[in-house]
Short mmCIF file of C-alpha atoms and ligand atoms in Angstrom, two decimals:
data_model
loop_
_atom_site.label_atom_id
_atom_site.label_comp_id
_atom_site.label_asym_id
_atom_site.label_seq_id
_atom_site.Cartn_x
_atom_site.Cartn_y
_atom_site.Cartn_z
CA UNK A 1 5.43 -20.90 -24.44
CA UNK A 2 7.20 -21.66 -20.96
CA UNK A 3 5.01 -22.23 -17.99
CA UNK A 4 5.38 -20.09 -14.97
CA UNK A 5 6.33 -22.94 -12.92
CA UNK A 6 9.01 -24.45 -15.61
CA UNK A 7 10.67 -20.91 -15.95
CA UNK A 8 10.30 -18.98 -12.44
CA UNK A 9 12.89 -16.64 -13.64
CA UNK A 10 10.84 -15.40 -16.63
CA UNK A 11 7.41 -13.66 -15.13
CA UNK A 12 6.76 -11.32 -17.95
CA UNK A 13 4.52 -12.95 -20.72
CA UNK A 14 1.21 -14.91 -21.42
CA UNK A 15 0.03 -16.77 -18.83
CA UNK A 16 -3.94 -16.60 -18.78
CA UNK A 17 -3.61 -19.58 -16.03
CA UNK A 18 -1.25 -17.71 -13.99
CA UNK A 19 -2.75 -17.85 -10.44
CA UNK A 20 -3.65 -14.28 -10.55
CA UNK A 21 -5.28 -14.22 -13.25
CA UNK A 22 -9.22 -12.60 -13.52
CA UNK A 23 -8.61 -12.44 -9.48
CA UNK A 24 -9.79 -9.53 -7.66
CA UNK A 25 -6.67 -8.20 -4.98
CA UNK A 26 -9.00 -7.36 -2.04
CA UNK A 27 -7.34 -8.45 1.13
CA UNK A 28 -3.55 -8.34 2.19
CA UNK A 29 -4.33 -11.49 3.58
CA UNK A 30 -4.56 -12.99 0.31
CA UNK A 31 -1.49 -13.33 -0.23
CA UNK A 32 1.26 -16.56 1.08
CA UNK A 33 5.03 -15.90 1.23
CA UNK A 34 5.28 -17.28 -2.11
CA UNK A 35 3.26 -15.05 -3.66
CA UNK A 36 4.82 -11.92 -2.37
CA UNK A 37 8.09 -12.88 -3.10
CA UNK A 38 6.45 -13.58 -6.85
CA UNK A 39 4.96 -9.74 -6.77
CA UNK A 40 8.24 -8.31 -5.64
CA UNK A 41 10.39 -10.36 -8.61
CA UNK A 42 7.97 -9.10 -10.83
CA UNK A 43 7.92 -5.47 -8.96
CA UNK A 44 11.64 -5.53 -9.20
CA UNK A 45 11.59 -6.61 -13.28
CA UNK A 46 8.64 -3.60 -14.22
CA UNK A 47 11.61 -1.27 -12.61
CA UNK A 48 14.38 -2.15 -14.74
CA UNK A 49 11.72 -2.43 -17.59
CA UNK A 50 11.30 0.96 -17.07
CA UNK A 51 14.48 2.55 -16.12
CA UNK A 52 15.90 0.83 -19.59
CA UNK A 53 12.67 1.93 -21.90
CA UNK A 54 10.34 3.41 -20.15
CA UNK A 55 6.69 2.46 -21.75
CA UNK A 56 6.58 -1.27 -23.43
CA UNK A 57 3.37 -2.92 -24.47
CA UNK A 58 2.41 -5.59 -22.25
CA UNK A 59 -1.41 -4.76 -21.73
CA UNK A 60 -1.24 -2.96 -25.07
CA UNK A 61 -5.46 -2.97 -26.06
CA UNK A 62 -6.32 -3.84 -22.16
CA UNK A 63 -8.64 -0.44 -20.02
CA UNK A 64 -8.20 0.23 -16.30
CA UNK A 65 -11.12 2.22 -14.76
CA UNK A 66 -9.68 3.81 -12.07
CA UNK A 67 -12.82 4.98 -9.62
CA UNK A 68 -12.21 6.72 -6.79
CA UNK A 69 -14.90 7.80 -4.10
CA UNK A 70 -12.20 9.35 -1.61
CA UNK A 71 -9.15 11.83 -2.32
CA UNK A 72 -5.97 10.77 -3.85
CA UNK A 73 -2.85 11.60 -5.34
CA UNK A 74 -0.22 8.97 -5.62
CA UNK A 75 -2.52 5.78 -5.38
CA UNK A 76 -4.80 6.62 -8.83
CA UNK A 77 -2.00 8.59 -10.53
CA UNK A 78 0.49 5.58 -9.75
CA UNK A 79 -2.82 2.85 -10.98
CA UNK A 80 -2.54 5.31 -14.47
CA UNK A 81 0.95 5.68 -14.90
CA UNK A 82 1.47 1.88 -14.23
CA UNK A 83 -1.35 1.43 -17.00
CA UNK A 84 0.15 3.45 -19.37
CA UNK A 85 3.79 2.76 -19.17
CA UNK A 86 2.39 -0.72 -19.86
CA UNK A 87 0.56 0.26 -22.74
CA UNK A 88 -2.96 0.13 -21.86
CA UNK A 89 -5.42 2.74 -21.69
CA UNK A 90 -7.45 4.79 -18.00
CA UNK A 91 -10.81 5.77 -17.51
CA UNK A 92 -10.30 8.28 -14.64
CA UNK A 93 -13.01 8.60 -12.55
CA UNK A 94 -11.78 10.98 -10.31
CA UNK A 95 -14.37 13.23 -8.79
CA UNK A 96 -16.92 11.21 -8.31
CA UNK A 97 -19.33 13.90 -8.07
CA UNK A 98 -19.54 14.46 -11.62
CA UNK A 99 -20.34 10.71 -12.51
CA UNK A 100 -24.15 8.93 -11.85
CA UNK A 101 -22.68 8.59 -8.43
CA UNK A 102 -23.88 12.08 -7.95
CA UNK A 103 -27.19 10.47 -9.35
CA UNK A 104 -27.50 8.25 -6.55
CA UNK A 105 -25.85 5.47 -8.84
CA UNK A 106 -25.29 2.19 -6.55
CA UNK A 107 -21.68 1.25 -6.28
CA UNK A 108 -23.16 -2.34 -7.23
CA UNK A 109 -24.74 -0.66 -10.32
CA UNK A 110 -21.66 1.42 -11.23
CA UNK A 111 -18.67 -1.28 -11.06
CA UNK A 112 -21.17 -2.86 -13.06
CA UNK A 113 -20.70 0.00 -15.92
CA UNK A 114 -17.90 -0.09 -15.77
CA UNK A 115 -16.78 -3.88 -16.31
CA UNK A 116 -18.78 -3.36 -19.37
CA UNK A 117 -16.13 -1.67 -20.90
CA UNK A 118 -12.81 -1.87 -19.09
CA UNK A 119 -10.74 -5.30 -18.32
CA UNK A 120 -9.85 -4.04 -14.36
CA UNK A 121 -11.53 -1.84 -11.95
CA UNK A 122 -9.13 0.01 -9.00
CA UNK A 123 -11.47 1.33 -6.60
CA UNK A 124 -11.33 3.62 -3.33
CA UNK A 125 -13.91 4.14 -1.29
CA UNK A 126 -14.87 5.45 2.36
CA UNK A 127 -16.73 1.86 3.55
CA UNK A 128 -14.86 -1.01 5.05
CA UNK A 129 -15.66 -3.77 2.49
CA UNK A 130 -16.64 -2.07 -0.60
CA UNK A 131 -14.07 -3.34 -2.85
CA UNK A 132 -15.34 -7.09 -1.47
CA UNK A 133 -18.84 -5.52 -2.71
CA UNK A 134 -18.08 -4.26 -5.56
CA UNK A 135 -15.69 -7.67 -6.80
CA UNK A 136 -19.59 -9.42 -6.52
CA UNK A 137 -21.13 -7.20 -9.06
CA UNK A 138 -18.21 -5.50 -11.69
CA UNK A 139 -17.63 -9.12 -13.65
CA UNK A 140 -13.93 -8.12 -14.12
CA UNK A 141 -11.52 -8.36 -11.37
CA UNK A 142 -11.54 -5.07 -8.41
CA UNK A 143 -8.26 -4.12 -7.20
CA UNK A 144 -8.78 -2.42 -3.77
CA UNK A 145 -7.03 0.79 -3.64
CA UNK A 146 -8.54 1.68 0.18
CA UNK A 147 -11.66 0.52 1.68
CA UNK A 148 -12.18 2.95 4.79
CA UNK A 149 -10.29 2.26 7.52
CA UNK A 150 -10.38 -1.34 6.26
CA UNK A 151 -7.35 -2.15 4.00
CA UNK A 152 -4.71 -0.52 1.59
CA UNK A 153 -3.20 -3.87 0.12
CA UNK A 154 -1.45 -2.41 -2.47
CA UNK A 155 0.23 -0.50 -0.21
CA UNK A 156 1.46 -2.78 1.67
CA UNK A 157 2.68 -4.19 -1.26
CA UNK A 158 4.49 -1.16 -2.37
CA UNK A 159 5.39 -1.25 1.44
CA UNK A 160 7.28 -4.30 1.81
CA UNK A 161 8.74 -4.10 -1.95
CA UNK A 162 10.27 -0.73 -0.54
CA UNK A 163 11.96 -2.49 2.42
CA UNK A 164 13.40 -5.20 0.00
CA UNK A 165 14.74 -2.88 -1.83
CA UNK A 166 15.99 -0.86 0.72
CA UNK A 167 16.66 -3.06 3.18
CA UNK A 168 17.52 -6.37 1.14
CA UNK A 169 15.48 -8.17 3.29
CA UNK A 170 12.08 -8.66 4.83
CA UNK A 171 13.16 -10.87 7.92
CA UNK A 172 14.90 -10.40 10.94
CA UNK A 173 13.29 -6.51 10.95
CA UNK A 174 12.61 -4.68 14.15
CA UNK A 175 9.51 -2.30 12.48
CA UNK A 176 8.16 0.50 14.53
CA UNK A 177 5.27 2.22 13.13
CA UNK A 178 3.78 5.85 14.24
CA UNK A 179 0.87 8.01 14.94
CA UNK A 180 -2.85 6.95 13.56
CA UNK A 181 -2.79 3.54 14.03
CA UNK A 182 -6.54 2.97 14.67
CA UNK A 183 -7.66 4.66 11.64
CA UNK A 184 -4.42 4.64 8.79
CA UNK A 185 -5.28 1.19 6.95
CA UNK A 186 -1.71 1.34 5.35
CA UNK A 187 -0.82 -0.28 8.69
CA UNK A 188 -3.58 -2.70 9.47
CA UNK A 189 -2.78 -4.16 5.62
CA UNK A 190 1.32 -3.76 6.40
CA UNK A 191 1.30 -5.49 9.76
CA UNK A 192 -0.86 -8.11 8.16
CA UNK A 193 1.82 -8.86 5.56
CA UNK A 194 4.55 -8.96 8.15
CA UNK A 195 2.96 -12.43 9.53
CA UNK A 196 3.93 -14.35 6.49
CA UNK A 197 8.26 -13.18 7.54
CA UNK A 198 10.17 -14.36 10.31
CA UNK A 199 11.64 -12.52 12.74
CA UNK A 200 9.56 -9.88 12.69
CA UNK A 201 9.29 -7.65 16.16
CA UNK A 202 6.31 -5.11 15.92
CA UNK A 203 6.25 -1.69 17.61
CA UNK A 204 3.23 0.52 18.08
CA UNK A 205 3.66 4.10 19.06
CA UNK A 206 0.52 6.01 18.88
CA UNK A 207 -1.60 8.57 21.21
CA UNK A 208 -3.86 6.80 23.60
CA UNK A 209 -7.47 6.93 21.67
CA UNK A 210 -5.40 5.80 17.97
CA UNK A 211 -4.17 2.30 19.33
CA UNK A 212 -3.85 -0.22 16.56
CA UNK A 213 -7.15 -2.18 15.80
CA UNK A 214 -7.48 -5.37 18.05
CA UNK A 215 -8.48 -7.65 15.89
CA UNK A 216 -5.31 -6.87 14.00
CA UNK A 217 -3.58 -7.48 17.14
CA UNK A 218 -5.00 -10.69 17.05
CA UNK A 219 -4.18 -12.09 14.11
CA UNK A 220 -0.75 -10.91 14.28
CA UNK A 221 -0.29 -12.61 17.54
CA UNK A 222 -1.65 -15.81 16.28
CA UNK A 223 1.20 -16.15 14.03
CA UNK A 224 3.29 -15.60 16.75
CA UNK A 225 4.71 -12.27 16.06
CA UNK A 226 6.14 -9.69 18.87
CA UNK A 227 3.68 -7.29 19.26
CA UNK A 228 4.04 -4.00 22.03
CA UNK A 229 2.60 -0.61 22.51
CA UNK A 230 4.14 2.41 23.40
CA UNK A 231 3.05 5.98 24.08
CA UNK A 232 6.50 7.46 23.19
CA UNK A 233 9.19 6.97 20.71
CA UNK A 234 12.27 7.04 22.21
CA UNK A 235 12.52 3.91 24.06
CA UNK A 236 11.94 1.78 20.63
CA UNK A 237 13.63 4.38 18.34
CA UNK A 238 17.39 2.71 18.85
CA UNK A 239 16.01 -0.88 17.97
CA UNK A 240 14.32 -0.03 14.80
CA UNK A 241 14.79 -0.93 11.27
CA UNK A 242 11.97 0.73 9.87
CA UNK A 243 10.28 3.50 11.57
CA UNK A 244 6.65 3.78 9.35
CA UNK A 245 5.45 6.70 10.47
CA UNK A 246 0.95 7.89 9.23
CA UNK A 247 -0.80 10.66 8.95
CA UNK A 248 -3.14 11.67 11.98
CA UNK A 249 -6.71 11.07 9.45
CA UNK A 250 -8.22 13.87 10.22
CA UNK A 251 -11.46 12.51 7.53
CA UNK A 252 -12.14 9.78 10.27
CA UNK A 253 -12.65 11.91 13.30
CA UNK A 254 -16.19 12.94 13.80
CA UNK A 255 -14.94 15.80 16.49
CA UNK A 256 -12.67 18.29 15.28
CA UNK A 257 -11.44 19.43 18.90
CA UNK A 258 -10.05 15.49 19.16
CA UNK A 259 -8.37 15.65 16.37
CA UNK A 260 -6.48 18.91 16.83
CA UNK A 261 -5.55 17.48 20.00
CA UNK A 262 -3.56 14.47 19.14
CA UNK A 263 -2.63 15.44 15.57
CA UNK A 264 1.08 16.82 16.27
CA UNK A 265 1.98 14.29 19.28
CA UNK A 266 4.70 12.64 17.44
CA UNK A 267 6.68 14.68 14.65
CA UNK A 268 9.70 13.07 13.21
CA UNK A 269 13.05 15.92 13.30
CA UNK A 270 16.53 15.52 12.03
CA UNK A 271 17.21 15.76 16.51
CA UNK A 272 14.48 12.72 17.01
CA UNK A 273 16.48 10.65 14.58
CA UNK A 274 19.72 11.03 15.73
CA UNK A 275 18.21 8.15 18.31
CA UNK A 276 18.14 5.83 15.51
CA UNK A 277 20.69 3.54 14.14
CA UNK A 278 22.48 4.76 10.63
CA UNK A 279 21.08 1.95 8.59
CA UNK A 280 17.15 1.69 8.74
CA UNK A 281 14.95 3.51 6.81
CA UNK A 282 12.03 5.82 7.49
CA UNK A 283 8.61 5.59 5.26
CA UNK A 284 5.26 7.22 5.19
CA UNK A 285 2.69 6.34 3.19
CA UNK A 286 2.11 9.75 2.70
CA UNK A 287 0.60 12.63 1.90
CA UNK A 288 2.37 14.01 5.27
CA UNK A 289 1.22 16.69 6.77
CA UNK A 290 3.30 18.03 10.18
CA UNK A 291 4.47 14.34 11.20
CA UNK A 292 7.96 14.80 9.55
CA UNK A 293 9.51 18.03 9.27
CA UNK A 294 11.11 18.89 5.65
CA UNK A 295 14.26 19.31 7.11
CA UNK A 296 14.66 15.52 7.25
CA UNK A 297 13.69 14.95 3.78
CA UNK A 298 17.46 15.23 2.88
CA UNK A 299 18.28 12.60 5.48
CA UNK A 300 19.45 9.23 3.47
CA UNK A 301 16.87 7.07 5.86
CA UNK A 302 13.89 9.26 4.42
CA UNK A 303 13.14 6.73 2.12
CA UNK A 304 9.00 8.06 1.81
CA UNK A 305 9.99 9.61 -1.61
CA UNK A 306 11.39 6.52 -3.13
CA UNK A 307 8.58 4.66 -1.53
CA UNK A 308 6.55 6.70 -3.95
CA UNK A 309 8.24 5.41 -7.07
CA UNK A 310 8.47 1.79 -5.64
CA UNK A 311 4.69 2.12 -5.77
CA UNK A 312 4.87 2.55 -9.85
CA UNK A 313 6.44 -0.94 -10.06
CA UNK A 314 3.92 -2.82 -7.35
CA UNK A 315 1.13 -1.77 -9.35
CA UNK A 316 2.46 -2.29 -12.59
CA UNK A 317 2.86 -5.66 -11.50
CA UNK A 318 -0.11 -5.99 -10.15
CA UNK A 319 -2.37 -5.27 -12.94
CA UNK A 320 -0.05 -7.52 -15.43
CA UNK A 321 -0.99 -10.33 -12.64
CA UNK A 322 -4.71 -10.18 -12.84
CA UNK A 323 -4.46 -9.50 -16.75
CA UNK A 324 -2.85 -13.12 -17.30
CA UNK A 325 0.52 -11.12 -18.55
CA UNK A 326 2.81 -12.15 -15.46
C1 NCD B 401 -2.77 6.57 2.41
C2 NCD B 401 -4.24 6.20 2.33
O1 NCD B 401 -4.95 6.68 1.46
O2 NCD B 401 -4.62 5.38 3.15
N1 NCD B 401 -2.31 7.26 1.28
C3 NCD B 401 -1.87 6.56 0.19
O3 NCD B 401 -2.59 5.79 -0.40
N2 NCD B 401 -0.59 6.70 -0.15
C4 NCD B 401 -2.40 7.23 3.68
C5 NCD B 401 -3.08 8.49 4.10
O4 NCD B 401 -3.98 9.00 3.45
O5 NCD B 401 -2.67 9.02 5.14
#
């Protein structure tokens, strides 16, 4: 059997000394340049593995429990297709409220559970740094699937795998991202990522009280990137590549009158964009909610849709990484 070293070109198979192997994927900051550009060859190999066959057995006899203490739609259902069309098997947990959680079950004692009988654990939960506390205690490795307003690194994966594909490239990009950027982690993980490119210029456009976290501002400066903040759009719009527009997160604001104050300050119309140049691409993490009107959707830029799908791939990737198969 062919090393991954001796055969770079090859990443599916055995390779229970891969790097990634039994590793937990807690932090976007994890991850070199080399290492991303592995997860996006093997992102970009899972999609033509599917589009030509669909389901093939990789991590055939291998259990994901997928454990999720906040809602979610395309993160967990992505974590379970990605399992399956791989071959291996889910536990959902889901709705937490029907689990010993609801006991008063530690999250200590229930990763624990569950690395008793499943060879991954994806886990979302409200508190900055409970995947890092559950990776102490579960015994198998802990993918973070959204700590809080921590991190999202998968979705930064997805993120920049999109913009590959889209885009071709991940240097030389003007990004601008949009709306919550004090409380979205998609962004805090994604601008994060953007450190280990060249090139990169950084544009924040978001209501006064959702600046972007300084300490993300920090790091991002110490590696030198371009880093400005804006209170309106259309001074940045003409320059961008990719305009990454978030959800106002209405779960983080403890007053309600706040939050209906700044939630529709920036929403993204077929009239906004015809500020922005013909070839970039717009993305949302999503679930949207009033931040880009459905009559863009059918906009070639609108890329949030196939962002979506890209996601399959990442995370298909992903969990044949940490399962020694990639
Ligand atoms: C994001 C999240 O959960 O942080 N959703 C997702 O995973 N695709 C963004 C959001 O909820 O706004």
């Amino acid at each position: 059997m062919p090393t991954k070293a001796k055969n770079p070109h090859l990443p599916l198979g055995d390779h229970k000394t891969a790097p990634w192997y039994g590793k937990d994927i807690l932090s976007i900051k994890q991850f070199s340049r080399a290492d991303l550009e592995y997860i996006i060859r093997v992102a970009h190999e899972m999609r033509i593995m599917v589009e030509r066959i669909g389901t093939f057995d990789l991590l055939k006899g291998k259990i994901l429990a997928n454990l999720f203490y906040e809602p979610s739609t395309r993160t967990s259902s992505s974590f379970m297709a990605a399992m399956e069309r791989l071959g291996g098997a889910v536990i959902p947990i889901n709705e937490v409220k029907y689990s010993s959680v609801a006991k008063g079950e530690s999250l200590p004692d229930t990763v624990r559970t569950l690395g008793c009988y499943a060879d991954v654990i994806v886990l979302r939960h409200p508190d900055v740094g409970a995947a890092a506390l559950a990776a102490k205690y579960a015994g198998k490795p802990v993918i973070n699937a959204g700590d809080g307003v921590g991190e999202h690194p998968t979705q930064a994966l997805l993120d920049a795998f999109t913009i590959r594909e889209e885009l071709g490239r991940l240097d030389n990009l003007t990004l601008t991202m949009l709306g919550d950027l004090k409380y979205g982690r998609t962004v805090h993980s994604l601008a994060r990522l953007l450190t280990q490119f060249v090139g990169i210029k950084l544009n924040y456009v978001s209501p006064d009280i959702l600046h972007m976290p300084k300490d993300v501002m920090e790091e991002v400066s110490q590696k030198g990137l371009p880093q400005n903040e804006y209170a309106t759009l259309d001074k940045v719009l003409p320059e961008t590549d990719v305009l990454y527009v978030t959800r106002v997160q209405k779960e983080r604001f403890d007053d309600h009158a706040v939050y209906e104050k700044v939630k529709s300050a920036f929403v993204i119309t077929p009239e906004v964009m015809k500020g922005a140049k013909k070839e970039m691409i717009v993305m949302h993490p999503l679930p949207r909610v009033t931040e880009i009107s459905m009559e863009f959707d059918e906009d070639s830029r609108a890329a949030y849709f196939r962002q979506m799908e890209y996601g399959l791939y990442v995370r298909m990737a992903l969990l044949a990484m940490v399962l020694g198969k990639a």
